[in-house]
Tab-separated table of N, CA and C in Angstrom:
chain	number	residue	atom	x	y	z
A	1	UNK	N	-0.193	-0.179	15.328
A	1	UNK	CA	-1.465	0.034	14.655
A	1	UNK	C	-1.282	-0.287	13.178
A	2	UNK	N	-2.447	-0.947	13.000
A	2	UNK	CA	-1.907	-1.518	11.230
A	2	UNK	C	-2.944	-0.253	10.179
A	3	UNK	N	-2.788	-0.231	8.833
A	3	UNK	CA	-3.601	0.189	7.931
A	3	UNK	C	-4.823	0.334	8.429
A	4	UNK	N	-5.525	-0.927	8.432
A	4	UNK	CA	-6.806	-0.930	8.598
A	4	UNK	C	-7.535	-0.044	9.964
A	5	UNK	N	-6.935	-0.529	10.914
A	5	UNK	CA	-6.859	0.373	12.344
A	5	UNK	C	-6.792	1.688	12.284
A	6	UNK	N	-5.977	1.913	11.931
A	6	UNK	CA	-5.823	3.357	11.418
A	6	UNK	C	-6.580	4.121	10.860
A	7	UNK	N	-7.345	3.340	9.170
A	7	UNK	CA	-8.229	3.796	8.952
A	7	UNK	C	-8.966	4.097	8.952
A	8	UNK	N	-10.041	3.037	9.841
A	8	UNK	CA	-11.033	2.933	10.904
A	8	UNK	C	-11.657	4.300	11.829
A	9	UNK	N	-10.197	4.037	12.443
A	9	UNK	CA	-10.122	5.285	12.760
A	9	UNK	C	-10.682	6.640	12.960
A	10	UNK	N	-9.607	6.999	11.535
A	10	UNK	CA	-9.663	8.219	11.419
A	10	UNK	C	-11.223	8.473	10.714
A	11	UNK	N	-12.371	7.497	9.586
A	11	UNK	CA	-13.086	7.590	8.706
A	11	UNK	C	-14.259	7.689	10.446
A	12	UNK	N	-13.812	7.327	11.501
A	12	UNK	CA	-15.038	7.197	12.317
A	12	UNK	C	-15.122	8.545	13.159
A	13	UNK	N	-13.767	9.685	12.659
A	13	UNK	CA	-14.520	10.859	13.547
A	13	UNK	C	-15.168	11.730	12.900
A	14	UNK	N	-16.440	12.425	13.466
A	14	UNK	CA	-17.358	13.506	12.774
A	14	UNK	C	-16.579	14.269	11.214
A	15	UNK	N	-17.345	14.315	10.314
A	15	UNK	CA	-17.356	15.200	9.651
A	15	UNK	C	-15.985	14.626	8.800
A	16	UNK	N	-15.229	13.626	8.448
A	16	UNK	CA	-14.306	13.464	7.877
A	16	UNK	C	-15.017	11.928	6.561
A	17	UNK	N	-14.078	12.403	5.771
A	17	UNK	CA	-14.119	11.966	4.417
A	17	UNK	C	-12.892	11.075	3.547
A	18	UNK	N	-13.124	10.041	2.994
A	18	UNK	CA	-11.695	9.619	2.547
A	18	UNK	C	-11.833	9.615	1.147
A	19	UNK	N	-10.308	10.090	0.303
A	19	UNK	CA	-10.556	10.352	-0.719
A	19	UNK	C	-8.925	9.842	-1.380
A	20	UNK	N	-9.016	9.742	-3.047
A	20	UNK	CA	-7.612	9.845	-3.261
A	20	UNK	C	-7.750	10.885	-4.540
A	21	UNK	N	-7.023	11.591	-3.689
A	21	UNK	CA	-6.959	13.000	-4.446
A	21	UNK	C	-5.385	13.244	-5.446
A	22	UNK	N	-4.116	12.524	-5.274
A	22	UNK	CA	-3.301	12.560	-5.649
A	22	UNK	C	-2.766	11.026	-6.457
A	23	UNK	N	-3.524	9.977	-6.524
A	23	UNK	CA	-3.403	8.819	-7.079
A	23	UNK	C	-4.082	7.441	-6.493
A	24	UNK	N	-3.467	6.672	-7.232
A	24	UNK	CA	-4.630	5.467	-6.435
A	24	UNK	C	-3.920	4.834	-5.474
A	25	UNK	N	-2.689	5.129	-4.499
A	25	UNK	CA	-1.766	4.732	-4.014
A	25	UNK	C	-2.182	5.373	-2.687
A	26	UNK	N	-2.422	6.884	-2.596
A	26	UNK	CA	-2.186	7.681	-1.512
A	26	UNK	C	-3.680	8.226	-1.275
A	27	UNK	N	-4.275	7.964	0.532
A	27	UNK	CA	-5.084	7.378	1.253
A	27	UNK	C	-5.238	8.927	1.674
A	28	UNK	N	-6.114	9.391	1.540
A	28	UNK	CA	-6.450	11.170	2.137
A	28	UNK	C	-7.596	11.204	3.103
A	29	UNK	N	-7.343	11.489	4.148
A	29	UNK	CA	-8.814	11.915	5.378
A	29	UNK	C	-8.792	13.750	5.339
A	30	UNK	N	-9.806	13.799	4.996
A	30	UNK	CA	-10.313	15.137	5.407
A	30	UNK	C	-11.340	15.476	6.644
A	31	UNK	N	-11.430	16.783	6.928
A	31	UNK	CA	-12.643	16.708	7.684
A	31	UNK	C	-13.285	18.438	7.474
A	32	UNK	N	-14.549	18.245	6.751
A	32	UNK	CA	-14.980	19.540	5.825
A	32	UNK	C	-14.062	19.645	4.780
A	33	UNK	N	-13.462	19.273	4.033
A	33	UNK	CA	-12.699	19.592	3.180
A	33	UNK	C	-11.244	19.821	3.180
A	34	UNK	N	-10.767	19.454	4.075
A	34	UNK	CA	-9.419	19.901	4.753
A	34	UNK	C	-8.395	18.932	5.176
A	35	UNK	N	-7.345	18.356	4.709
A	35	UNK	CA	-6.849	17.168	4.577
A	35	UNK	C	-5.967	17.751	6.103
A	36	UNK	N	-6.407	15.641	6.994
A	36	UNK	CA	-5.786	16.188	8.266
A	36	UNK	C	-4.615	14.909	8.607
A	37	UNK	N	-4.766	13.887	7.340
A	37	UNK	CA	-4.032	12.621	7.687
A	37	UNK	C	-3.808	12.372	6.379
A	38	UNK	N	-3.090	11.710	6.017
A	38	UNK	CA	-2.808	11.007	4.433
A	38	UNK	C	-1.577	9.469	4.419
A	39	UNK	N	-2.187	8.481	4.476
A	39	UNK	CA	-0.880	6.993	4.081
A	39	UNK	C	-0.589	6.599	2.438
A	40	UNK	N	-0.179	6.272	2.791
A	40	UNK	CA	0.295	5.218	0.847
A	40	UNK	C	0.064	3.949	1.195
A	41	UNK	N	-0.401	3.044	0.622
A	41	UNK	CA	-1.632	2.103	0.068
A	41	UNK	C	0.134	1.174	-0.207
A	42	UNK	N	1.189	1.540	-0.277
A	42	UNK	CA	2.182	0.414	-0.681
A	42	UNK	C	3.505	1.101	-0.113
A	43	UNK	N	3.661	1.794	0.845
A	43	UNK	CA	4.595	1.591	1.632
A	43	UNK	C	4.752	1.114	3.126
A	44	UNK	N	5.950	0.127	2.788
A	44	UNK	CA	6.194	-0.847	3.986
A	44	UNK	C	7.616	-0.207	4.148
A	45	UNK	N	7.539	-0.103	6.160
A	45	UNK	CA	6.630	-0.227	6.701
A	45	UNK	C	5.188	1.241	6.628
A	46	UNK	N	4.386	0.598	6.784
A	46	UNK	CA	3.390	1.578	7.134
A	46	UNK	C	3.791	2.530	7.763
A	47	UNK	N	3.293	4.154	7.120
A	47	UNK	CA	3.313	5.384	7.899
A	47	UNK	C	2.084	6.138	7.137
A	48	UNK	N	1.904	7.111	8.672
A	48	UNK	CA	1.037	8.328	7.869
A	48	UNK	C	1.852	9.922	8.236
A	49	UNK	N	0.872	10.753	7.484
A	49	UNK	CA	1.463	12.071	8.027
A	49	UNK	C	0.294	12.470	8.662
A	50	UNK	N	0.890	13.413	9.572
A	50	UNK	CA	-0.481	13.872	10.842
A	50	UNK	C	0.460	15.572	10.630
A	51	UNK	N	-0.641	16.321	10.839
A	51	UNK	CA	-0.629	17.557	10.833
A	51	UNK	C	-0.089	17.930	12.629
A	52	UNK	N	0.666	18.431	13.084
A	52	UNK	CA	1.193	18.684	14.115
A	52	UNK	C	1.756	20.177	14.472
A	53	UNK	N	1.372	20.268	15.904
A	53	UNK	CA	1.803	22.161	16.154
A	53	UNK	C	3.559	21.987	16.207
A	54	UNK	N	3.952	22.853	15.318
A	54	UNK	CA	5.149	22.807	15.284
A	54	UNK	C	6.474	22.890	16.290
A	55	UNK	N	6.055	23.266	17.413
A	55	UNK	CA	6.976	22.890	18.716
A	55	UNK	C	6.692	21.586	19.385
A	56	UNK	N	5.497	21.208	19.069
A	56	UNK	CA	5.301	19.959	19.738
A	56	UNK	C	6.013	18.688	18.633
A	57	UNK	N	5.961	19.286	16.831
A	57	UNK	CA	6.776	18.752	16.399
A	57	UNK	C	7.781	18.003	16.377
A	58	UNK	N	8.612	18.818	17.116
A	58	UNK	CA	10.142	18.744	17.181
A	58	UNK	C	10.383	18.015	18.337
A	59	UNK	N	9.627	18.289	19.121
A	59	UNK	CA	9.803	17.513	20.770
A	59	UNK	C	9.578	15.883	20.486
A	60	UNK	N	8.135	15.766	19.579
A	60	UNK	CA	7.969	14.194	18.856
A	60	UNK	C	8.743	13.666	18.383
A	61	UNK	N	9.860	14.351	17.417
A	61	UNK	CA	10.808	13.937	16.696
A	61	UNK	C	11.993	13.780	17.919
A	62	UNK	N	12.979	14.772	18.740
A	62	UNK	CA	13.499	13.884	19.475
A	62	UNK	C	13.193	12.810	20.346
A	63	UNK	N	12.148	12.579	20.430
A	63	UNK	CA	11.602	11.558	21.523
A	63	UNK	C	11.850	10.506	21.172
A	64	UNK	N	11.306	10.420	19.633
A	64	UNK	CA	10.871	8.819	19.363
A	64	UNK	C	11.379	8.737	17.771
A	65	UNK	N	12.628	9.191	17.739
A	65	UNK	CA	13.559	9.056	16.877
A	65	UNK	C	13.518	8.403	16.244
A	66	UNK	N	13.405	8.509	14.637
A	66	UNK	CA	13.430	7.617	13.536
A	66	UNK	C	12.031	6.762	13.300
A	67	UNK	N	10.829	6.970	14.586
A	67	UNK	CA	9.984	6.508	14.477
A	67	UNK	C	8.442	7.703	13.794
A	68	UNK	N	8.923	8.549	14.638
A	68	UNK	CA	8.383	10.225	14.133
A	68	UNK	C	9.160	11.161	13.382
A	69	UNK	N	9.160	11.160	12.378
A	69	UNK	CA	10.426	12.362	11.064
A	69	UNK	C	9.492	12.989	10.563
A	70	UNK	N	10.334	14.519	10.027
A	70	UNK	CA	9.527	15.242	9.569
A	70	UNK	C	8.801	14.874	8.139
A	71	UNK	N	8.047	15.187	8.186
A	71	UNK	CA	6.404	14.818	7.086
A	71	UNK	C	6.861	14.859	5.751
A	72	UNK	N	6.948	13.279	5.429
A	72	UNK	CA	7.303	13.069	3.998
A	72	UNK	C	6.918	13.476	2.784
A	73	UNK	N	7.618	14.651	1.726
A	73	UNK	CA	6.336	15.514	1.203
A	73	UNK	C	5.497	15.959	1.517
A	74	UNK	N	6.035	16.814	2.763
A	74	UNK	CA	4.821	18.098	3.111
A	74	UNK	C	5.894	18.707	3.874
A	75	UNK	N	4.889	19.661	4.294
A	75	UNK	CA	5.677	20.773	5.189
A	75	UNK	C	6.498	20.325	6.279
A	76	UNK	N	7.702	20.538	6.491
A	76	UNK	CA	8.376	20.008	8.093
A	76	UNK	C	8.566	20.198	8.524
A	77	UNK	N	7.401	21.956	9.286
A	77	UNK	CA	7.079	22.575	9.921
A	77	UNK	C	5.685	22.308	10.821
A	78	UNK	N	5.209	21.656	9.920
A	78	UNK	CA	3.547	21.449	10.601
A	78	UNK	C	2.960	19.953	10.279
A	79	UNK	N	3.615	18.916	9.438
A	79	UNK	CA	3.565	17.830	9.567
A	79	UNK	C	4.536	16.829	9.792
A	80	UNK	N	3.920	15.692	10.714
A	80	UNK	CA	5.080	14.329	10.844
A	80	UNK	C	4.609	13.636	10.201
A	81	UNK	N	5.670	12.430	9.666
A	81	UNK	CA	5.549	10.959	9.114
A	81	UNK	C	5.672	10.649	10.600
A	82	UNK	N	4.333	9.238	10.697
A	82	UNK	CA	4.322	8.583	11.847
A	82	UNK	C	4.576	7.110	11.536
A	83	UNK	N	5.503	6.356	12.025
A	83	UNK	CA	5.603	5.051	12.215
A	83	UNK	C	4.833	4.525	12.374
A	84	UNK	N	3.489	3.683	11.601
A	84	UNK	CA	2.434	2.880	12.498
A	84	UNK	C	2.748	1.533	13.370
A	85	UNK	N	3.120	0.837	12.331
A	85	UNK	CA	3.604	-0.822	12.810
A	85	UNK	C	5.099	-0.849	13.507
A	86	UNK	N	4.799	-0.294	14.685
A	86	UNK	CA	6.282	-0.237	15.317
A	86	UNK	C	5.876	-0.568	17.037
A	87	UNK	N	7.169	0.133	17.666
A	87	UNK	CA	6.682	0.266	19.336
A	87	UNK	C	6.133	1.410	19.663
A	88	UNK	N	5.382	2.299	19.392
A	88	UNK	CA	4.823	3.397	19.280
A	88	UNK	C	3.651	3.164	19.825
A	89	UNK	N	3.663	3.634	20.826
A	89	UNK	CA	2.053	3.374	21.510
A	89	UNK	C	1.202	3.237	21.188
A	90	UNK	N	0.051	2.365	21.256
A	90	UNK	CA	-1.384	2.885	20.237
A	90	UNK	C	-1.806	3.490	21.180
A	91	UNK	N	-2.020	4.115	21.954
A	91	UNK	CA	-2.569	5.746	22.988
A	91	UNK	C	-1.995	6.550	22.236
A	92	UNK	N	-1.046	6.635	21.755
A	92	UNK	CA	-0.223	7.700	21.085
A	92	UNK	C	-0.299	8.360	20.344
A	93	UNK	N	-0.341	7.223	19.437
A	93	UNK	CA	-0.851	7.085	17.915
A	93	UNK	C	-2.444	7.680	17.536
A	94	UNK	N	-3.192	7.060	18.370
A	94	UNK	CA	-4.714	8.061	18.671
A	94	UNK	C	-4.424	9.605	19.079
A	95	UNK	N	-3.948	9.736	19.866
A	95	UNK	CA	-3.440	11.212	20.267
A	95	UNK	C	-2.923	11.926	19.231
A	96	UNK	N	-1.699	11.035	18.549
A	96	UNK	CA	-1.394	12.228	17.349
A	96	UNK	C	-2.932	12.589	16.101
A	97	UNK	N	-3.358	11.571	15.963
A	97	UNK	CA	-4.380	11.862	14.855
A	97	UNK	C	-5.602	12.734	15.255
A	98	UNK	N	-5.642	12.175	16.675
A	98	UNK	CA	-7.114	13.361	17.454
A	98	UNK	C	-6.700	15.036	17.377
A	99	UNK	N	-5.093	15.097	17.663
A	99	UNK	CA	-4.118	16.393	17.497
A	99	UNK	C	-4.721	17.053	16.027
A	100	UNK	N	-4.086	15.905	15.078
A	100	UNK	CA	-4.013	16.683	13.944
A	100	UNK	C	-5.257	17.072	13.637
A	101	UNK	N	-6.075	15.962	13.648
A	101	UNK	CA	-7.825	16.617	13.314
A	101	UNK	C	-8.317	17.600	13.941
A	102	UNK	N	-7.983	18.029	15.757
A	102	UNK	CA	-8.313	19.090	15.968
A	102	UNK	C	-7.468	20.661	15.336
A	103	UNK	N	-6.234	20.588	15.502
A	103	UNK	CA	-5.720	21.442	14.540
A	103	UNK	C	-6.453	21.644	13.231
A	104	UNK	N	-6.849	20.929	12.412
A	104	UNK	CA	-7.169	21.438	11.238
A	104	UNK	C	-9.135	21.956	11.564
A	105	UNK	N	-9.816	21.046	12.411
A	105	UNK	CA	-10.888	21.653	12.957
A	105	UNK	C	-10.646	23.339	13.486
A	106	UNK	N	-9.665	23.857	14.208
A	106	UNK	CA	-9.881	24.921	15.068
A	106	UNK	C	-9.084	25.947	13.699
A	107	UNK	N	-8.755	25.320	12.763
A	107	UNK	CA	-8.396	26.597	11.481
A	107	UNK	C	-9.727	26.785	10.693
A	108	UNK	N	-10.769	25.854	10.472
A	108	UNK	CA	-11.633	26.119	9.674
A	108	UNK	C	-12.381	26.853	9.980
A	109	UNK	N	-13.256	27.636	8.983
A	109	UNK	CA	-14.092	29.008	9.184
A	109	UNK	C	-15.304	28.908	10.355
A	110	UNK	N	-15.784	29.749	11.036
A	110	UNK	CA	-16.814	29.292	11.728
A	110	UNK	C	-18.017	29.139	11.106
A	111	UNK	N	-18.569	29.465	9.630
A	111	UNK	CA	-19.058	28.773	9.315
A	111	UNK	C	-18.980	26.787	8.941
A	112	UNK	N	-17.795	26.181	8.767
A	112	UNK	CA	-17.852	25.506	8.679
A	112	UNK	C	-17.793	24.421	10.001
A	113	UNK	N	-17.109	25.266	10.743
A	113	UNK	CA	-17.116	24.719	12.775
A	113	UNK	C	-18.865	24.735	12.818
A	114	UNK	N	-19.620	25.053	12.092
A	114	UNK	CA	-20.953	25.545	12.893
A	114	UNK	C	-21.528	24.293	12.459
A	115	UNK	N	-21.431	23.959	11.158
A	115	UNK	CA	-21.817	22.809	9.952
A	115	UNK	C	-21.246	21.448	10.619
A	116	UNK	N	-19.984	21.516	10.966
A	116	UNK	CA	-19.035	20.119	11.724
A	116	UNK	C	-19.982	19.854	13.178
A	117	UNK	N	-20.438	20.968	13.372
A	117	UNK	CA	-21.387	20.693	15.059
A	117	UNK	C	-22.319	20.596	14.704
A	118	UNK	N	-23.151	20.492	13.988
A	118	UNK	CA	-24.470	20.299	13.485
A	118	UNK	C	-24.323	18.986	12.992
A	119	UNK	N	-23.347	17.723	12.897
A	119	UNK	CA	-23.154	17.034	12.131
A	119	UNK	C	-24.129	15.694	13.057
């Protein structure tokens, strides 16, 4: 999956927003306010971080070794760096990002779950 794909993406599910909140380099998706994906605009090869349940974490990381590592500048408990432009499934690759967006969907307040369904 390249940049653009990716981006596509993630900007086409409900209620999410792209922003650069930390420079003009680094690529932020939110959804209500709540950052659930983030790439850099100039690293090759392409990766993002995806917010991930932390046992399923670790299971990603031995699987697909060196392609999934823990989350570059962030927590490496609850996020991965994902390999985009690799052998990494694109089923996969959708799966991790649908993951992370629902994770950060099922933490937000139910007022704002109420606002995301109304969307």
């Amino acid at each position: 999956m390249n940049i653009e794909e990716f981006r596509e993406y993630c900007i086409s599910k409900k209620g999410v927003t792209e922003s650069f909140p930390f420079d003009e380099k680094t690529l932020v998706f939110k959804v209500m306010g709540k950052m659930f994906a983030l790439t850099s605009l100039e690293r090759h090869p392409v990766a993002a971080n995806l917010k991930c349940d932390p046992e399923r974490a670790i299971e990603l990381r031995e699987t697909f070794d060196g392609l999934i590592i823990p989350g570059y500048h962030m927590s490496k408990v609850h996020w991965n760096t994902i390999a985009l432009e690799t052998n990494l499934p694109h089923e996969l690759i959708i799966e991790l990002i649908d993951h992370s967006y629902n994770l950060v969907v099922k933490s937000l307040t139910k007022k704002l779950q109420a606002d995301l369904a109304s969307l």
